[in-house]
PDB file of C-alpha atoms in Angstrom:
ATOM      1  CA  UNK A  26      -0.959  13.030 -13.286  1.00 78.00           C
ATOM      2  CA  UNK A  27      -4.538  11.803 -13.087  1.00 87.00           C
ATOM      3  CA  UNK A  28      -3.288   8.309 -12.199  1.00 90.00           C
ATOM      4  CA  UNK A  29      -1.322   9.687  -9.241  1.00 93.00           C
ATOM      5  CA  UNK A  30      -4.286  11.714  -7.961  1.00 92.00           C
ATOM      6  CA  UNK A  31      -6.550   8.682  -8.266  1.00 93.00           C
ATOM      7  CA  UNK A  32      -3.954   6.629  -6.420  1.00 93.00           C
ATOM      8  CA  UNK A  33      -3.708   9.157  -3.599  1.00 93.00           C
ATOM      9  CA  UNK A  34      -7.478   8.897  -3.132  1.00 93.00           C
ATOM     10  CA  UNK A  35      -7.340   5.101  -3.328  1.00 95.00           C
ATOM     11  CA  UNK A  36      -4.477   5.022  -0.810  1.00 94.00           C
ATOM     12  CA  UNK A  37      -6.456   7.150   1.620  1.00 93.00           C
ATOM     13  CA  UNK A  38      -9.384   4.750   1.288  1.00 94.00           C
ATOM     14  CA  UNK A  39      -7.061   1.783   1.799  1.00 95.00           C
ATOM     15  CA  UNK A  40      -5.512   3.370   4.902  1.00 93.00           C
ATOM     16  CA  UNK A  41      -8.993   3.980   6.305  1.00 93.00           C
ATOM     17  CA  UNK A  42      -9.984   0.355   5.639  1.00 95.00           C
ATOM     18  CA  UNK A  43      -6.796  -0.869   7.295  1.00 95.00           C
ATOM     19  CA  UNK A  44      -7.434   1.335  10.331  1.00 93.00           C
ATOM     20  CA  UNK A  45     -10.972  -0.026  10.688  1.00 96.00           C
ATOM     21  CA  UNK A  46      -9.661  -3.585  10.424  1.00 96.00           C
ATOM     22  CA  UNK A  47      -6.991  -2.848  13.040  1.00 95.00           C
ATOM     23  CA  UNK A  48      -9.476  -1.351  15.471  1.00 95.00           C
ATOM     24  CA  UNK A  49     -11.826  -4.315  15.054  1.00 97.00           C
ATOM     25  CA  UNK A  50      -8.968  -6.780  15.529  1.00 96.00           C
ATOM     26  CA  UNK A  51      -7.743  -4.882  18.621  1.00 96.00           C
ATOM     27  CA  UNK A  52     -11.216  -4.935  20.122  1.00 97.00           C
ATOM     28  CA  UNK A  53     -11.387  -8.713  19.615  1.00 95.00           C
ATOM     29  CA  UNK A  54      -7.825  -9.558  20.712  1.00 95.00           C
ATOM     30  CA  UNK A  55      -7.055  -6.830  23.249  1.00 96.00           C
ATOM     31  CA  UNK A  56      -3.842  -5.970  21.387  1.00 94.00           C
ATOM     32  CA  UNK A  57      -2.688  -2.401  22.181  1.00 93.00           C
ATOM     33  CA  UNK A  58      -1.879   0.221  19.557  1.00 91.00           C
ATOM     34  CA  UNK A  59       1.510  -0.027  17.887  1.00 90.00           C
ATOM     35  CA  UNK A  60       3.632   3.105  17.831  1.00 92.00           C
ATOM     36  CA  UNK A  61       6.187   1.746  15.372  1.00 93.00           C
ATOM     37  CA  UNK A  62       5.046   4.164  12.616  1.00 94.00           C
ATOM     38  CA  UNK A  63       5.567   7.137  14.946  1.00 94.00           C
ATOM     39  CA  UNK A  64       8.987   5.897  16.043  1.00 95.00           C
ATOM     40  CA  UNK A  65      10.033   5.502  12.391  1.00 96.00           C
ATOM     41  CA  UNK A  66       8.852   9.042  11.587  1.00 96.00           C
ATOM     42  CA  UNK A  67      10.709  10.435  14.610  1.00 95.00           C
ATOM     43  CA  UNK A  68      13.936   8.900  13.350  1.00 95.00           C
ATOM     44  CA  UNK A  69      13.409   9.837   9.703  1.00 96.00           C
ATOM     45  CA  UNK A  70      12.632  13.443  10.622  1.00 95.00           C
ATOM     46  CA  UNK A  71      15.372  13.716  13.263  1.00 95.00           C
ATOM     47  CA  UNK A  72      12.808  14.452  15.982  1.00 93.00           C
ATOM     48  CA  UNK A  73      13.514  13.697  19.625  1.00 91.00           C
ATOM     49  CA  UNK A  74      12.325  10.224  20.550  1.00 88.00           C
ATOM     50  CA  UNK A  75       9.207  10.179  22.674  1.00 82.00           C
ATOM     51  CA  UNK A  76      10.204   7.493  25.138  1.00 79.00           C
ATOM     52  CA  UNK A  77       7.370   6.672  27.483  1.00 76.00           C
ATOM     53  CA  UNK A  78       4.912   8.836  25.539  1.00 79.00           C
ATOM     54  CA  UNK A  79       2.416   7.716  22.944  1.00 81.00           C
ATOM     55  CA  UNK A  80       2.924   9.984  19.945  1.00 87.00           C
ATOM     56  CA  UNK A  81      -0.558   9.558  18.430  1.00 89.00           C
ATOM     57  CA  UNK A  82      -0.293  12.506  16.029  1.00 92.00           C
ATOM     58  CA  UNK A  83       2.960  11.245  14.538  1.00 93.00           C
ATOM     59  CA  UNK A  84       1.465   7.756  14.315  1.00 92.00           C
ATOM     60  CA  UNK A  85      -1.510   9.048  12.311  1.00 92.00           C
ATOM     61  CA  UNK A  86       0.710  11.215  10.113  1.00 94.00           C
ATOM     62  CA  UNK A  87       2.952   8.289   9.203  1.00 94.00           C
ATOM     63  CA  UNK A  88       0.049   5.873   8.766  1.00 89.00           C
ATOM     64  CA  UNK A  89      -1.936   8.199   6.494  1.00 92.00           C
ATOM     65  CA  UNK A  90       1.142   9.506   4.685  1.00 93.00           C
ATOM     66  CA  UNK A  91       2.409   6.056   3.772  1.00 93.00           C
ATOM     67  CA  UNK A  92      -1.080   4.975   2.773  1.00 93.00           C
ATOM     68  CA  UNK A  93      -1.591   7.900   0.423  1.00 94.00           C
ATOM     69  CA  UNK A  94       1.904   7.947  -1.079  1.00 94.00           C
ATOM     70  CA  UNK A  95       1.965   4.227  -1.788  1.00 96.00           C
ATOM     71  CA  UNK A  96      -1.565   4.508  -3.126  1.00 96.00           C
ATOM     72  CA  UNK A  97      -0.189   6.786  -5.835  1.00 96.00           C
ATOM     73  CA  UNK A  98       1.796   3.826  -7.135  1.00 97.00           C
ATOM     74  CA  UNK A  99      -1.331   1.635  -7.162  1.00 97.00           C
ATOM     75  CA  UNK A 100      -3.113   4.346  -9.161  1.00 96.00           C
ATOM     76  CA  UNK A 101      -0.331   4.294 -11.743  1.00 96.00           C
ATOM     77  CA  UNK A 102      -0.546   0.494 -11.847  1.00 96.00           C
ATOM     78  CA  UNK A 103      -4.301   0.554 -12.439  1.00 96.00           C
ATOM     79  CA  UNK A 104      -4.058   3.169 -15.183  1.00 94.00           C
ATOM     80  CA  UNK A 105      -1.354   1.128 -16.926  1.00 93.00           C
ATOM     81  CA  UNK A 106      -3.738  -1.827 -17.005  1.00 93.00           C
ATOM     82  CA  UNK A 107      -2.487  -3.725 -13.938  1.00 95.00           C
ATOM     83  CA  UNK A 108      -5.830  -4.270 -12.258  1.00 96.00           C
ATOM     84  CA  UNK A 109      -7.613  -6.868 -10.209  1.00 96.00           C
ATOM     85  CA  UNK A 110      -6.493  -9.348  -7.552  1.00 97.00           C
ATOM     86  CA  UNK A 111      -3.140 -10.136  -9.209  1.00 96.00           C
ATOM     87  CA  UNK A 112      -2.194  -6.460  -9.243  1.00 97.00           C
ATOM     88  CA  UNK A 113      -3.366  -6.004  -5.653  1.00 98.00           C
ATOM     89  CA  UNK A 114      -1.265  -9.018  -4.655  1.00 98.00           C
ATOM     90  CA  UNK A 115       1.770  -7.428  -6.292  1.00 98.00           C
ATOM     91  CA  UNK A 116       0.974  -4.189  -4.467  1.00 98.00           C
ATOM     92  CA  UNK A 117       0.644  -6.070  -1.152  1.00 98.00           C
ATOM     93  CA  UNK A 118       4.311  -7.035  -1.519  1.00 97.00           C
ATOM     94  CA  UNK A 119       5.256  -3.407  -2.193  1.00 97.00           C
ATOM     95  CA  UNK A 120       3.413  -2.276   0.962  1.00 96.00           C
ATOM     96  CA  UNK A 121       5.189  -4.857   3.113  1.00 96.00           C
ATOM     97  CA  UNK A 122       8.563  -4.055   1.570  1.00 97.00           C
ATOM     98  CA  UNK A 123       8.103  -0.326   2.158  1.00 96.00           C
ATOM     99  CA  UNK A 124       7.379  -0.856   5.847  1.00 96.00           C
ATOM    100  CA  UNK A 125      10.279  -3.225   6.326  1.00 96.00           C
ATOM    101  CA  UNK A 126      12.788  -0.961   4.615  1.00 97.00           C
ATOM    102  CA  UNK A 127      11.783   2.022   6.760  1.00 97.00           C
ATOM    103  CA  UNK A 128      11.508   0.087  10.016  1.00 97.00           C
ATOM    104  CA  UNK A 129      14.764  -1.841   9.583  1.00 97.00           C
ATOM    105  CA  UNK A 130      16.794   1.053   8.145  1.00 97.00           C
ATOM    106  CA  UNK A 131      15.884   3.224  11.135  1.00 97.00           C
ATOM    107  CA  UNK A 132      16.488   0.417  13.634  1.00 96.00           C
ATOM    108  CA  UNK A 133      12.913   0.650  14.903  1.00 95.00           C
ATOM    109  CA  UNK A 134      11.945  -2.779  13.601  1.00 95.00           C
ATOM    110  CA  UNK A 135      13.434  -6.193  12.981  1.00 96.00           C
ATOM    111  CA  UNK A 136      13.052  -8.505   9.976  1.00 96.00           C
ATOM    112  CA  UNK A 137       9.577 -10.077   9.973  1.00 95.00           C
ATOM    113  CA  UNK A 138      10.901 -13.649  10.018  1.00 95.00           C
ATOM    114  CA  UNK A 139      12.194 -12.901  13.540  1.00 97.00           C
ATOM    115  CA  UNK A 140       8.764 -11.796  14.838  1.00 95.00           C
ATOM    116  CA  UNK A 141       6.405 -13.899  16.911  1.00 95.00           C
ATOM    117  CA  UNK A 142       4.054 -15.682  14.487  1.00 96.00           C
ATOM    118  CA  UNK A 143       0.924 -14.032  15.853  1.00 94.00           C
ATOM    119  CA  UNK A 144       2.382 -10.543  15.296  1.00 94.00           C
ATOM    120  CA  UNK A 145       3.414 -11.502  11.786  1.00 96.00           C
ATOM    121  CA  UNK A 146      -0.033 -12.848  10.904  1.00 96.00           C
ATOM    122  CA  UNK A 147      -1.748  -9.740  12.256  1.00 96.00           C
ATOM    123  CA  UNK A 148       0.577  -7.465  10.260  1.00 96.00           C
ATOM    124  CA  UNK A 149       0.115  -9.479   7.070  1.00 97.00           C
ATOM    125  CA  UNK A 150      -3.663  -9.422   7.472  1.00 97.00           C
ATOM    126  CA  UNK A 151      -3.772  -5.654   7.968  1.00 96.00           C
ATOM    127  CA  UNK A 152      -1.463  -4.978   5.016  1.00 97.00           C
ATOM    128  CA  UNK A 153      -3.618  -7.264   2.855  1.00 98.00           C
ATOM    129  CA  UNK A 154      -6.720  -5.242   3.790  1.00 98.00           C
ATOM    130  CA  UNK A 155      -4.860  -2.066   2.809  1.00 97.00           C
ATOM    131  CA  UNK A 156      -3.534  -3.467  -0.489  1.00 98.00           C
ATOM    132  CA  UNK A 157      -6.806  -4.953  -1.685  1.00 98.00           C
ATOM    133  CA  UNK A 158      -8.975  -1.998  -0.565  1.00 98.00           C
ATOM    134  CA  UNK A 159      -6.578   0.441  -2.240  1.00 97.00           C
ATOM    135  CA  UNK A 160      -6.574  -1.746  -5.341  1.00 97.00           C
ATOM    136  CA  UNK A 161     -10.363  -1.934  -5.527  1.00 98.00           C
ATOM    137  CA  UNK A 162     -10.680   1.850  -5.420  1.00 97.00           C
ATOM    138  CA  UNK A 163      -7.775   2.477  -7.818  1.00 97.00           C
ATOM    139  CA  UNK A 164      -9.122  -0.096 -10.288  1.00 96.00           C
ATOM    140  CA  UNK A 165     -12.596   1.395 -10.223  1.00 96.00           C
ATOM    141  CA  UNK A 166     -11.299   4.932 -10.784  1.00 96.00           C
ATOM    142  CA  UNK A 167      -8.992   3.819 -13.612  1.00 95.00           C
ATOM    143  CA  UNK A 168     -11.758   1.802 -15.288  1.00 93.00           C
ATOM    144  CA  UNK A 169     -13.623   5.064 -15.999  1.00 92.00           C
ATOM    145  CA  UNK A 170     -11.028   5.768 -18.673  1.00 89.00           C
ATOM    146  CA  UNK A 171     -11.314   2.323 -20.268  1.00 86.00           C
ATOM    147  CA  UNK A 172      -8.697  -0.380 -20.546  1.00 84.00           C
ATOM    148  CA  UNK A 173      -5.092   0.453 -19.792  1.00 85.00           C
ATOM    149  CA  UNK A 174      -2.308  -0.178 -22.323  1.00 84.00           C
ATOM    150  CA  UNK A 175      -1.435  -3.530 -20.763  1.00 83.00           C
ATOM    151  CA  UNK A 176      -5.043  -4.669 -21.000  1.00 86.00           C
ATOM    152  CA  UNK A 177      -5.215  -3.603 -24.655  1.00 84.00           C
ATOM    153  CA  UNK A 178      -2.095  -5.666 -25.358  1.00 83.00           C
ATOM    154  CA  UNK A 179      -3.464  -8.710 -23.519  1.00 81.00           C
ATOM    155  CA  UNK A 180      -6.786  -8.372 -25.331  1.00 81.00           C
ATOM    156  CA  UNK A 181      -5.212  -8.894 -28.758  1.00 81.00           C
ATOM    157  CA  UNK A 182      -5.042 -12.662 -28.215  1.00 77.00           C
ATOM    158  CA  UNK A 183      -6.908 -13.607 -25.048  1.00 79.00           C
ATOM    159  CA  UNK A 184      -5.644 -16.483 -22.959  1.00 78.00           C
ATOM    160  CA  UNK A 185      -2.162 -17.514 -21.965  1.00 77.00           C
ATOM    161  CA  UNK A 186      -0.289 -17.153 -25.225  1.00 72.00           C
ATOM    162  CA  UNK A 187       3.193 -15.982 -26.065  1.00 77.00           C
ATOM    163  CA  UNK A 188       4.685 -14.083 -28.971  1.00 76.00           C
ATOM    164  CA  UNK A 189       2.039 -11.357 -29.059  1.00 75.00           C
ATOM    165  CA  UNK A 190       3.489  -8.154 -30.438  1.00 78.00           C
ATOM    166  CA  UNK A 191       2.499  -4.893 -28.794  1.00 79.00           C
ATOM    167  CA  UNK A 192      -0.424  -3.088 -30.388  1.00 79.00           C
ATOM    168  CA  UNK A 193       0.453  -0.220 -32.698  1.00 79.00           C
ATOM    169  CA  UNK A 194       0.905   3.158 -31.070  1.00 79.00           C
ATOM    170  CA  UNK A 195      -2.115   5.372 -31.240  1.00 72.00           C
ATOM    171  CA  UNK A 196      -1.830   8.874 -32.575  1.00 48.00           C
ATOM    172  CA  UNK A 197      -3.014  11.453 -30.096  1.00 49.00           C
ATOM    173  CA  UNK A 198      -3.240  15.197 -30.402  1.00 41.00           C
ATOM    174  CA  UNK A 199      -0.013  15.491 -28.398  1.00 45.00           C
ATOM    175  CA  UNK A 200       1.969  13.209 -30.720  1.00 42.00           C
ATOM    176  CA  UNK A 201       0.400  14.516 -33.933  1.00 42.00           C
ATOM    177  CA  UNK A 202       1.877  17.993 -33.509  1.00 41.00           C
TER     178      UNK A 202
END
């Protein structure tokens, strides 16, 4: 449960970092806000579509909600011992996949390989900011508890080696009863 709570906090931090990066990029490029997140939420929730309007509240709800909920997964990853740039790279793929499933399943979006290259690069850059900022916070929070089980296993024989058996299970107060 602690891992999920840490991940929610990390996801909120990642969403904030992504928002700052988006606003900076928009100031430099003149790109307008995207309302794709709001349109997806409208369809998922069965709300009337706000054609011609800019549903800012729904946009923020979807943006923050996805950021926090996916952050919970990154918190679980960090507490399991999946930390650092490799883990954040794996999480980057999860973030992109989540968006594409929701956007394509609702008909709001199209597959990214059909997008103009500039749009694709901007989206990838923003999702990378989110994934790596979320990862940095999740990793730092998880590190307070020491190495995760995966790190303990890897630490038995450092380096790229095979045939390393898992470490023995530890007896805790919960399993000793």
